[in-house]
Structures are given as structure tokens and as C-alpha cells.
PDB file of C-alpha atoms in Angstrom:
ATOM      1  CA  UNK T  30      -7.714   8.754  -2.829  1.00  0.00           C
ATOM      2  CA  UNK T  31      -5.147   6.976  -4.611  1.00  0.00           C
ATOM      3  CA  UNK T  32      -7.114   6.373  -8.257  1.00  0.00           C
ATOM      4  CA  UNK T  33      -7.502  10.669  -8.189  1.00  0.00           C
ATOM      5  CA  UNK T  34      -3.927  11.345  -7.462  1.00  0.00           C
ATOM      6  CA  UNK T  35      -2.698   9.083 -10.106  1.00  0.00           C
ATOM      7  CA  UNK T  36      -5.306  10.818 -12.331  1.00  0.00           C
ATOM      8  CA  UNK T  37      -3.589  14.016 -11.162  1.00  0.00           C
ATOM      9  CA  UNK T  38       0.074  12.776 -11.807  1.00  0.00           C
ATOM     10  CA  UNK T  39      -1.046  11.804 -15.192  1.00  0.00           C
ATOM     11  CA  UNK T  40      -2.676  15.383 -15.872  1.00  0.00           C
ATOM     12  CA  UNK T  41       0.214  16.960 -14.244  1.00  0.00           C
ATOM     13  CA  UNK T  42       2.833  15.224 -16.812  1.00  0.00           C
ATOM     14  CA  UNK T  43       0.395  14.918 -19.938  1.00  0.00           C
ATOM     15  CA  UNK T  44       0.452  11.062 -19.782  1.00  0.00           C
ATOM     16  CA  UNK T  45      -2.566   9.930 -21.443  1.00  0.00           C
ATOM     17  CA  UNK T  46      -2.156   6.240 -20.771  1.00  0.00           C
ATOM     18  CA  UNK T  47      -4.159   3.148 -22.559  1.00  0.00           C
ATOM     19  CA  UNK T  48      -6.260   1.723 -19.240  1.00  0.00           C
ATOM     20  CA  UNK T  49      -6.859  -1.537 -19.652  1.00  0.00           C
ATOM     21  CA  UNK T  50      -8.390  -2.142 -16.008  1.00  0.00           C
ATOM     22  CA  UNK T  51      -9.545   0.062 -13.175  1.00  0.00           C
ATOM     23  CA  UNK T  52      -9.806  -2.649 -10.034  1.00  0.00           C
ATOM     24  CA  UNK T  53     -10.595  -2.008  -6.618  1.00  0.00           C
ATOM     25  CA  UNK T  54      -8.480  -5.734  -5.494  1.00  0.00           C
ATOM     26  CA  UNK T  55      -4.715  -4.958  -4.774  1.00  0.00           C
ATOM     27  CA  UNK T  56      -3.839  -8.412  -5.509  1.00  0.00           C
ATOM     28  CA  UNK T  57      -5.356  -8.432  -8.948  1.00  0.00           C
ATOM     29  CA  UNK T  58      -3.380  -5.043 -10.009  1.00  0.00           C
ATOM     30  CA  UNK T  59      -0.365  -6.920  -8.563  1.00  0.00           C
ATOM     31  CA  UNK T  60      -1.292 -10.077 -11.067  1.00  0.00           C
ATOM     32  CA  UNK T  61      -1.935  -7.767 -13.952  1.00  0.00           C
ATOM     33  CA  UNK T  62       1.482  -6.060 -13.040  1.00  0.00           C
ATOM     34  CA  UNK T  63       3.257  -9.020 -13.404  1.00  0.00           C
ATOM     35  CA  UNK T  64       1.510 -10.212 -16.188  1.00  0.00           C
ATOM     36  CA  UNK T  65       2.618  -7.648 -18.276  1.00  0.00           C
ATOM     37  CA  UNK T  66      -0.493  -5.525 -18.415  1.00  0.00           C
ATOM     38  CA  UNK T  67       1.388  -2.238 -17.092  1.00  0.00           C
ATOM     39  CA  UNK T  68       1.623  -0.596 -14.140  1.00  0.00           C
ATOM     40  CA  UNK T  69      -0.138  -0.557 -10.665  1.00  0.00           C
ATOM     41  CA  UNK T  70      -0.012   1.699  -7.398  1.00  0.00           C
ATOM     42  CA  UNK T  71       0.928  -1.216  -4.878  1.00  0.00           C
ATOM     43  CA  UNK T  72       1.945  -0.474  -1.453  1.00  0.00           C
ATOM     44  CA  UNK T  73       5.651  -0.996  -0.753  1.00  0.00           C
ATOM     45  CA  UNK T  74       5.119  -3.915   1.173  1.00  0.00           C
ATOM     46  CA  UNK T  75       3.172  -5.771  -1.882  1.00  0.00           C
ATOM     47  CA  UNK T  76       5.885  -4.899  -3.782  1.00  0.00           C
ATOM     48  CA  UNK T  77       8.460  -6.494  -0.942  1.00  0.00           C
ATOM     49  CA  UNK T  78       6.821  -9.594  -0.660  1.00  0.00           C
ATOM     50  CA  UNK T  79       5.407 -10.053  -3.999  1.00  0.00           C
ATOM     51  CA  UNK T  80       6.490 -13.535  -6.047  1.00  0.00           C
ATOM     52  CA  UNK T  81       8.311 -14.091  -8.025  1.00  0.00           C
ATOM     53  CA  UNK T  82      11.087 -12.123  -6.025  1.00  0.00           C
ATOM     54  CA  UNK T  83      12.006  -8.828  -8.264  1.00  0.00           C
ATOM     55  CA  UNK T  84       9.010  -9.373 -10.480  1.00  0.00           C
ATOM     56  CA  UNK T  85       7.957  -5.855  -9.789  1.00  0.00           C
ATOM     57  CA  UNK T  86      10.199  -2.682 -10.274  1.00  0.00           C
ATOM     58  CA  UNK T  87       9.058   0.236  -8.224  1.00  0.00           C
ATOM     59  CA  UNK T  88       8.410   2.857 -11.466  1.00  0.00           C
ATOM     60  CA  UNK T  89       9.012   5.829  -8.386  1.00  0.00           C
ATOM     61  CA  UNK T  90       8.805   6.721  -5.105  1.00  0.00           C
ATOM     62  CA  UNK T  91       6.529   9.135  -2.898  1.00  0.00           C
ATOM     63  CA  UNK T  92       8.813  11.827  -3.327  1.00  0.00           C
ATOM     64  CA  UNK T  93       8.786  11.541  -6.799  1.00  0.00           C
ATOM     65  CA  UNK T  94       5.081  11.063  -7.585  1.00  0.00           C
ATOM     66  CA  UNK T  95       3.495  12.446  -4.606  1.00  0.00           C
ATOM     67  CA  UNK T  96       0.987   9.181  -4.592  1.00  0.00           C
ATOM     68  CA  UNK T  97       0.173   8.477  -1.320  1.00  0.00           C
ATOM     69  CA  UNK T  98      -2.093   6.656   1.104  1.00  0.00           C
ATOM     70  CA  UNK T  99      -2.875   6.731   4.613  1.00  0.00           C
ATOM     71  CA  UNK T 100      -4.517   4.229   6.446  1.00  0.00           C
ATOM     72  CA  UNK T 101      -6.424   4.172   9.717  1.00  0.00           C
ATOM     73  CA  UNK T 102      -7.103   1.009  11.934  1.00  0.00           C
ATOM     74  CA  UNK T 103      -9.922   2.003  14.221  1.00  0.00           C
ATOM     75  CA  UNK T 104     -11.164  -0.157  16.629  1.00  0.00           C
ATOM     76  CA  UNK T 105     -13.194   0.270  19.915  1.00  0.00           C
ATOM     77  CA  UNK T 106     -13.000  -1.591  23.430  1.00  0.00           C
ATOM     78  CA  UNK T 107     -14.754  -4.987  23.595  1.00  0.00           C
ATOM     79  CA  UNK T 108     -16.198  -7.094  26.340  1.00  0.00           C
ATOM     80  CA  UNK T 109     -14.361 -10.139  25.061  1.00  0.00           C
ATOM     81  CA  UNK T 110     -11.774  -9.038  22.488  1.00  0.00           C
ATOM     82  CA  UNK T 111     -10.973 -11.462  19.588  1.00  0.00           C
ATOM     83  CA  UNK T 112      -7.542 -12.939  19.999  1.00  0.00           C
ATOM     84  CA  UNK T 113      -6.677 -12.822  16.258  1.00  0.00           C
ATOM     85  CA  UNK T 114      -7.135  -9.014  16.512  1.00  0.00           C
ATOM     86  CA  UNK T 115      -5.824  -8.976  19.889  1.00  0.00           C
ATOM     87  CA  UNK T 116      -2.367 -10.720  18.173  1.00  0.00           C
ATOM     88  CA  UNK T 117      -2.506  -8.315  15.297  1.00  0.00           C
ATOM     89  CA  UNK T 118      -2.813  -5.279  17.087  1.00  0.00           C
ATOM     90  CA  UNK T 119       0.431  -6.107  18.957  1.00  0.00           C
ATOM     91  CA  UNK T 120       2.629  -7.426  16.778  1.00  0.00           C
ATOM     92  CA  UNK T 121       2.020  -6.109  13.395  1.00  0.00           C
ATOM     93  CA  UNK T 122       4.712  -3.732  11.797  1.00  0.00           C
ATOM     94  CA  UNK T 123       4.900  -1.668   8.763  1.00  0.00           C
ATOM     95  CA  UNK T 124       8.411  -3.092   7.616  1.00  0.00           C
ATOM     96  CA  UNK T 125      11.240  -0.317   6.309  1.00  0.00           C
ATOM     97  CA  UNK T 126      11.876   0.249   2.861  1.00  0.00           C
ATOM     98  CA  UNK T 127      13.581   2.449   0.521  1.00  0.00           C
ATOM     99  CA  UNK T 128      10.468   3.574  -0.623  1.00  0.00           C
ATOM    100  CA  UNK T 129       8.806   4.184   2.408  1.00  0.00           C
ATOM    101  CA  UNK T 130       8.806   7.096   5.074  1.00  0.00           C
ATOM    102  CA  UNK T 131       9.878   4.172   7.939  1.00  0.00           C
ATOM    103  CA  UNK T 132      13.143   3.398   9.741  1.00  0.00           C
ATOM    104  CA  UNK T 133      14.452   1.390  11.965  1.00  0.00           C
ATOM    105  CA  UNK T 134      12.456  -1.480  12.409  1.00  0.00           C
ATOM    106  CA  UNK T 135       9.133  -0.147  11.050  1.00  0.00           C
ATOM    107  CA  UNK T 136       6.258   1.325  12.496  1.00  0.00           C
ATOM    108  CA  UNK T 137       4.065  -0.096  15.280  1.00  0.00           C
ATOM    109  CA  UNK T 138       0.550   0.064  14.659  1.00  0.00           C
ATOM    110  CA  UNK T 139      -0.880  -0.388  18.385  1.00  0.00           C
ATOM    111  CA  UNK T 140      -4.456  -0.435  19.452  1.00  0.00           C
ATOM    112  CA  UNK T 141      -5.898   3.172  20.660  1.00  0.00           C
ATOM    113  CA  UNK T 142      -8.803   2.957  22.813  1.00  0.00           C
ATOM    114  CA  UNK T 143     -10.742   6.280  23.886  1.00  0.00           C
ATOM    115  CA  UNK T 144     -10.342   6.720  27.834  1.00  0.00           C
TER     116      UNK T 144
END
């Protein structure tokens, strides 16, 4: 989803940009980010939490490229749940960002099991 909208963007504003890699791994587009190899769609939080602190400058946000990605956690009832996901599912938190669509203190991601 993402890769075709930046193709899009870069169609859209007749960018015809030198690729030097197409990877699947976030955290290898975040190392050749900061390595100097050029730019990478990262998820705000990546960017938040990324070392060294301010080693990546957000190029633009949503509203300004009109990249975006949704993701789903799906997960079904279990006899005997696993605790790690059990912990995850109630505690984790999309933190709030200038560049992202949250406020407050984020948004929960909670479990959602069909009755």
C-alpha cells in the first residue's frame, strides 16, 4: 500500500528519484535513512524513537503527501491466551505526534473478540 502511493506522489509531482533500495524491513530503511542513503516512509513513531535523537527529519506529513497506512491487529478468542499478547493488547498505545491523526494520550488498540 505504502510502496504504490509513494510511486503515486512521485508521478503526481514528476520526481523521478535515483532508488538505491526497495526493502520490505522498516528498520533497515530507518538505517539507510540515517546513513545518508535518502529518504524512507517510516511510521511516526520510528521516527520518535529513532537514535540518535533528531537523526531523522520528517520530509512531510499525511496531509501533505497523502501517504498513509492502516493497520489491523486481528486476533481470535483462545482457550489459554498468551500473556505477552494478553499484556500487549491492554496496554499498548499509539503515542501523539505532530504528524499523526492522535491526541490526547494516543490511541488504544484493545482486543476485539466476535460475540
Amino acid at each position: 500500500q505504502v510502496y504504490h502511493q509513494v510511486q503515486a506522489f512521485f508521478a503526481e509531482h514528476k520526481l523521478a528519484p535515483r532508488i538505491v533500495a526497495e526493502v520490505q524491513d522498516v528498520e533497515l530503511a530507518r538505517r539507510l535513512a540515517l546513513s545518508g542513503f535518502g529518504i524512507a516512509p517510516l511510521n511516526a513513531y520510528t521516527v520518535s524513537v529513532s537514535l540518535p535523537a533528531n537523526g531523522l527529519a520528517v520530509v512531510g506529513p499525511h496531509a501533505a503527501t497523502g501517504i498513509d497506512e492502516t493497520i489491523y491487529l486481528v486476533t481470535r478468542k483462545r482457550k489459554w491466551p498468551n500473556p505477552l499478547a494478553e499484556h500487549l493488547a491492554k496496554t499498548f498505545r499509539i503515542p501523539p505526534g505532530p504528524y499523526s491523526r492522535t491526541r490526547g494520550g494516543g490511541v488504544p488498540v484493545t482486543p476485539r473478540h466476535p460475540q
